[in-house]
Short mmCIF file of C-alpha atoms in Angstrom, two decimals:
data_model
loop_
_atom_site.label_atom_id
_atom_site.label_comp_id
_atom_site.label_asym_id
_atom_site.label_seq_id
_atom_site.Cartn_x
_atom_site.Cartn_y
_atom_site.Cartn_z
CA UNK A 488 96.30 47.93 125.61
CA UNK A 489 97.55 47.67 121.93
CA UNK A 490 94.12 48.82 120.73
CA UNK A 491 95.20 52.17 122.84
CA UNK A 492 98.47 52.33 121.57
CA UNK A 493 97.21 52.19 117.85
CA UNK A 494 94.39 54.43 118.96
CA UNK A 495 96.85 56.74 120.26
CA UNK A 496 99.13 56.74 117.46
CA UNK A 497 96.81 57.07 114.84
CA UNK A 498 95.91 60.59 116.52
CA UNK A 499 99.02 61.48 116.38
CA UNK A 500 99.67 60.70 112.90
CA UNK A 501 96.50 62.61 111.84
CA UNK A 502 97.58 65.58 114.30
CA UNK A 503 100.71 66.03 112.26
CA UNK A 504 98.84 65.67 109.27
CA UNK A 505 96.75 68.09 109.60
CA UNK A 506 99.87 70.64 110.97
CA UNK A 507 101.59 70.20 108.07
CA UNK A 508 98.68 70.56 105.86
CA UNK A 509 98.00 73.82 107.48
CA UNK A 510 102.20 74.55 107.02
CA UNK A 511 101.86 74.42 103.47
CA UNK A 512 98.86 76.37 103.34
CA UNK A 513 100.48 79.29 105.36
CA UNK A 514 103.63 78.89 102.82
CA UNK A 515 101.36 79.01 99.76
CA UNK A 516 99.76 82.47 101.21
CA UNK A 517 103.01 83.71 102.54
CA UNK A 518 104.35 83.84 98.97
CA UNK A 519 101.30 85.10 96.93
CA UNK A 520 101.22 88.14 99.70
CA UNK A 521 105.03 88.47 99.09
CA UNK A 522 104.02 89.19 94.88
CA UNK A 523 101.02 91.21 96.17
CA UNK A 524 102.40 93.39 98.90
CA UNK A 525 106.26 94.13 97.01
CA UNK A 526 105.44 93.27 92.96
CA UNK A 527 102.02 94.85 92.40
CA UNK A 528 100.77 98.10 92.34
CA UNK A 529 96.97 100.10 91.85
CA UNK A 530 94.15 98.43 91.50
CA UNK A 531 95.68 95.23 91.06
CA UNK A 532 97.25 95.36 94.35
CA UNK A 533 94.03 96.09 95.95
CA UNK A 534 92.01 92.84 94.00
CA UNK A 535 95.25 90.42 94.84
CA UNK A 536 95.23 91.58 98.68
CA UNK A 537 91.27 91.15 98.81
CA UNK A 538 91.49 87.95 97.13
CA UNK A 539 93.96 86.43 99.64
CA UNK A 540 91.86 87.75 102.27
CA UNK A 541 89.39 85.74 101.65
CA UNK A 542 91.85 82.77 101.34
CA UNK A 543 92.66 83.56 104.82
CA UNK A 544 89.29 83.53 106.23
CA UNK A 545 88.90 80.12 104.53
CA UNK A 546 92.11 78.89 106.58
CA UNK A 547 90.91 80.28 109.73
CA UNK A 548 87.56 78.79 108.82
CA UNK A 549 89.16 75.51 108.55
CA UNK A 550 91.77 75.69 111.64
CA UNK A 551 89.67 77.99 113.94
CA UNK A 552 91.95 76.76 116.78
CA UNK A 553 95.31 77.76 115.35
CA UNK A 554 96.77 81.37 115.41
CA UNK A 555 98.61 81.08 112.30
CA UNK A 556 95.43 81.78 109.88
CA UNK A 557 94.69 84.70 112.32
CA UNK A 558 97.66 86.58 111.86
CA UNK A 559 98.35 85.80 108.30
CA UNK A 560 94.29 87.53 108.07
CA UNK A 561 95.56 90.50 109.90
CA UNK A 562 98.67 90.69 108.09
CA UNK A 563 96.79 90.71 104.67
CA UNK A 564 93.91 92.93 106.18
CA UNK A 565 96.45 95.13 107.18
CA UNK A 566 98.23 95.40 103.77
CA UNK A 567 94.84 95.61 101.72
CA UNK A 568 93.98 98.73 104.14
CA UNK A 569 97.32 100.73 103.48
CA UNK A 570 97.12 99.92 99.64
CA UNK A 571 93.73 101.34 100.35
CA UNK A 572 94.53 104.02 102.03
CA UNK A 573 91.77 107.03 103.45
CA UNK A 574 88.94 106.68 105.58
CA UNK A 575 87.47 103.62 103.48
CA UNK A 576 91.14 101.77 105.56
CA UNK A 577 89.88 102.08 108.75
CA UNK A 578 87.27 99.54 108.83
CA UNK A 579 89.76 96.89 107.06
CA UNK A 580 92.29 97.80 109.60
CA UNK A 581 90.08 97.54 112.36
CA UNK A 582 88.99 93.84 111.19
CA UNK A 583 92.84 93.54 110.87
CA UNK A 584 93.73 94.63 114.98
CA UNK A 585 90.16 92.31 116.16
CA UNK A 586 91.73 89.42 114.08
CA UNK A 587 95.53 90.01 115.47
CA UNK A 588 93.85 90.10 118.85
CA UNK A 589 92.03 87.07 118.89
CA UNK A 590 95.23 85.32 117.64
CA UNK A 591 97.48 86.88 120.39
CA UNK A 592 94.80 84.92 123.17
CA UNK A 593 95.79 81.77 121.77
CA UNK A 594 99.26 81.22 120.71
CA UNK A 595 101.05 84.71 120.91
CA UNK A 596 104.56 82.90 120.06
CA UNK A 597 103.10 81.68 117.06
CA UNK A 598 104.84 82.63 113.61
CA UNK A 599 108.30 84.34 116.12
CA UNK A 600 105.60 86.48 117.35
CA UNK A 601 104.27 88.00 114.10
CA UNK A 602 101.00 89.08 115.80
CA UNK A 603 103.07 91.89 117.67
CA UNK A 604 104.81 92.57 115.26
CA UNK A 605 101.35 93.26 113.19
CA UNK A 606 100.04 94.73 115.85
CA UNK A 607 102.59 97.62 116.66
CA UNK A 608 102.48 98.70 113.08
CA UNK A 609 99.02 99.23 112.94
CA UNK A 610 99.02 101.25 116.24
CA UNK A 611 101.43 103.80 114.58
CA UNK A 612 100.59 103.85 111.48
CA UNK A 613 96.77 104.21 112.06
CA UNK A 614 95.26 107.65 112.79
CA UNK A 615 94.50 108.37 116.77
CA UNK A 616 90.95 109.44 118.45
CA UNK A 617 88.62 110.22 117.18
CA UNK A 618 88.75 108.56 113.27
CA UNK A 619 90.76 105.43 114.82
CA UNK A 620 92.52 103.31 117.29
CA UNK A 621 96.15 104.33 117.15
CA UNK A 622 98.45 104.59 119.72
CA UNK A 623 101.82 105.00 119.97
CA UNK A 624 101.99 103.91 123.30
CA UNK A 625 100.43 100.58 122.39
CA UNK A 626 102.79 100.75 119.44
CA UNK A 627 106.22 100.63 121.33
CA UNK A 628 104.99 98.23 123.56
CA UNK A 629 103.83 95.74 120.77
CA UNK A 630 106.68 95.91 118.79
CA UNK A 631 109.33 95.75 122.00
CA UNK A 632 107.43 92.71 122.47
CA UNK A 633 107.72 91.51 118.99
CA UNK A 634 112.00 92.10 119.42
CA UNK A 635 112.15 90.18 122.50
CA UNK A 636 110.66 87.61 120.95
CA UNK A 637 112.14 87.44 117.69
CA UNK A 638 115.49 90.04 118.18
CA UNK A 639 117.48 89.69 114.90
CA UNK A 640 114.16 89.41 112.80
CA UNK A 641 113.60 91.61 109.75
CA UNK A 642 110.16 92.59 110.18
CA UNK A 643 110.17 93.45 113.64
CA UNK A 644 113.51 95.57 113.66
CA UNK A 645 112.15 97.68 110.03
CA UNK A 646 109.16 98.10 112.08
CA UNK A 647 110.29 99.71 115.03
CA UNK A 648 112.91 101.41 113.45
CA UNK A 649 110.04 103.04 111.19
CA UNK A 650 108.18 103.68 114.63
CA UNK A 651 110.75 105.65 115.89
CA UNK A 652 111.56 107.74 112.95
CA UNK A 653 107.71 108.76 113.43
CA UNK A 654 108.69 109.65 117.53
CA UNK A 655 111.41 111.50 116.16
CA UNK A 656 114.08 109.18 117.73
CA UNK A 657 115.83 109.07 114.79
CA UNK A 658 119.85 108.17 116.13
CA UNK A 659 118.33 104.97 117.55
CA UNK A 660 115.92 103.87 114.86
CA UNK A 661 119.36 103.98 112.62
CA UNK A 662 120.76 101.32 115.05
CA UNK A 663 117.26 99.29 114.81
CA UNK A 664 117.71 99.56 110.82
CA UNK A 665 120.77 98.69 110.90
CA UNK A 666 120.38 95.27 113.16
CA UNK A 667 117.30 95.06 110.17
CA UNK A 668 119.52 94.80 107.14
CA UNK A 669 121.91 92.29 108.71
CA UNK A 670 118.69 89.87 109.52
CA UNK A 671 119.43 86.57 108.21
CA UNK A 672 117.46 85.55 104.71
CA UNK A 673 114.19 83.55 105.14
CA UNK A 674 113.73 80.32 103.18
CA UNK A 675 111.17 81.14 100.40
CA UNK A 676 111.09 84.85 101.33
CA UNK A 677 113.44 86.27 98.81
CA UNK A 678 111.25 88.63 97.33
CA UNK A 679 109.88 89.46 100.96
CA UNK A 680 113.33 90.45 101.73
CA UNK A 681 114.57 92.07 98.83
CA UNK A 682 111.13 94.63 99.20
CA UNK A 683 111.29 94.97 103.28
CA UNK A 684 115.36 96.01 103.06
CA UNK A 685 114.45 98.41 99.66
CA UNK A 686 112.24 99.88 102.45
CA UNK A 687 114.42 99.93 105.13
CA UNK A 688 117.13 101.72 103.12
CA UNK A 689 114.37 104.04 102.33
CA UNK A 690 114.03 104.52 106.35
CA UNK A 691 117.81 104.39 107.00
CA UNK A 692 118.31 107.79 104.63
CA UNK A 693 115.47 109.37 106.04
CA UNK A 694 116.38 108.88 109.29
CA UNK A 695 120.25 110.20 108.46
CA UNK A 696 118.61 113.18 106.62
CA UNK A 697 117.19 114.50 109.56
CA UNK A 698 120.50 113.35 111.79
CA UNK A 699 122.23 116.36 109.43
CA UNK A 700 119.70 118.40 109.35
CA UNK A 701 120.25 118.73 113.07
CA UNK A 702 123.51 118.92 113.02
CA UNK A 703 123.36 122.51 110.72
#
């Protein structure tokens, strides 16, 4: 029986281990995509954001049964693609949605529930039939399930307040920016947050532009 016990405990030991191993790996990559995605530009953008691709295939490589390396792949697929940009995008978005996918089958909650966060933006902001898979049906229905799981998050508010700016909602998607830029900081994210509320300022006056516009 104490054989077990140690048995048992030693698992456990090497089970947190290896969690917090992959913790600090996720940190690492969250904050070299936080300089690549808000503090680069050009060409240099493009090399970082491939580069840390490939650091998130490793990770994935390494934990094939987490989620976390998943998303973080589709987040950074995702970025690479729109500092892309044109029809070369597509085929990095797509690997972006197929990676987001297979993450949502096995821990959807992972990460506040990043991957629908992730997955509603690429729905909008990704051409329709017949050059590629957008859908702004799929869109709202990602990132409403992104908000009820993670309601006074940053990403997931600037994201579907950017959605409906594009549906022309705009009254509401001042009320999701708004809930946005009162999001509580993230630990280690400063620079994260500093570029996503630059952007949702950005939103918030075009979203008020077209509020008056209306109104003359």
């Amino acid at each position: 029986m104490l054989r077990y016990c140690v048995g048992i405990m030693f698992m456990v030991a090497v089970g947190v281990a290896q969690a917090d191993a992959l913790d600090a790996e996720i940190s690492r990559l969250a904050g070299a995509w936080d300089v690549a995605n808000f503090a680069t530009e050009g060409e240099a953008k493009e090399k970082a954001l491939a580069g840390l691709a490939e650091q998130a295939q490793r990770l994935r490589e390494i934990w094939p049964e987490r989620a976390e390396p998943l998303i973080w792949e589709g987040i950074v697929l995702a970025s690479w693609a729109g500092a892309k940009g044109g029809l070369g995008a597509l085929k990095l978005a797509k690997q972006a949605r197929d990676q987001l996918l297979r993450a949502e089958q096995i821990e959807p909650s992972a990460l506040n529930g990043s991957v629908y966060t992730s997955l509603g933006s690429l729905y909008y902001q990704v051409p329709g039939w017949p050059l590629g898979f957008g859908d702004d049906d799929k869109a709202r229905e990602y990132l409403e399930k992104a908000l009820t799981m993670n309601p006074d998050g940053i990403d997931p508010n600037f994201f579907y307040g950017d959605y409906l700016i594009t549906q022309g909602d705009y009254a509401k998607a001042v009320v999701v920016l708004e809930r946005a830029l009162r999001a509580p900081q993230r630990p280690g994210r400063d620079l994260a947050d500093r570029g996503r509320r630059a952007e949702i300022e950005k939103a918030m006056r075009t979203a008020k532009d077209h509020i008056g516009a209306k109104r003359w």
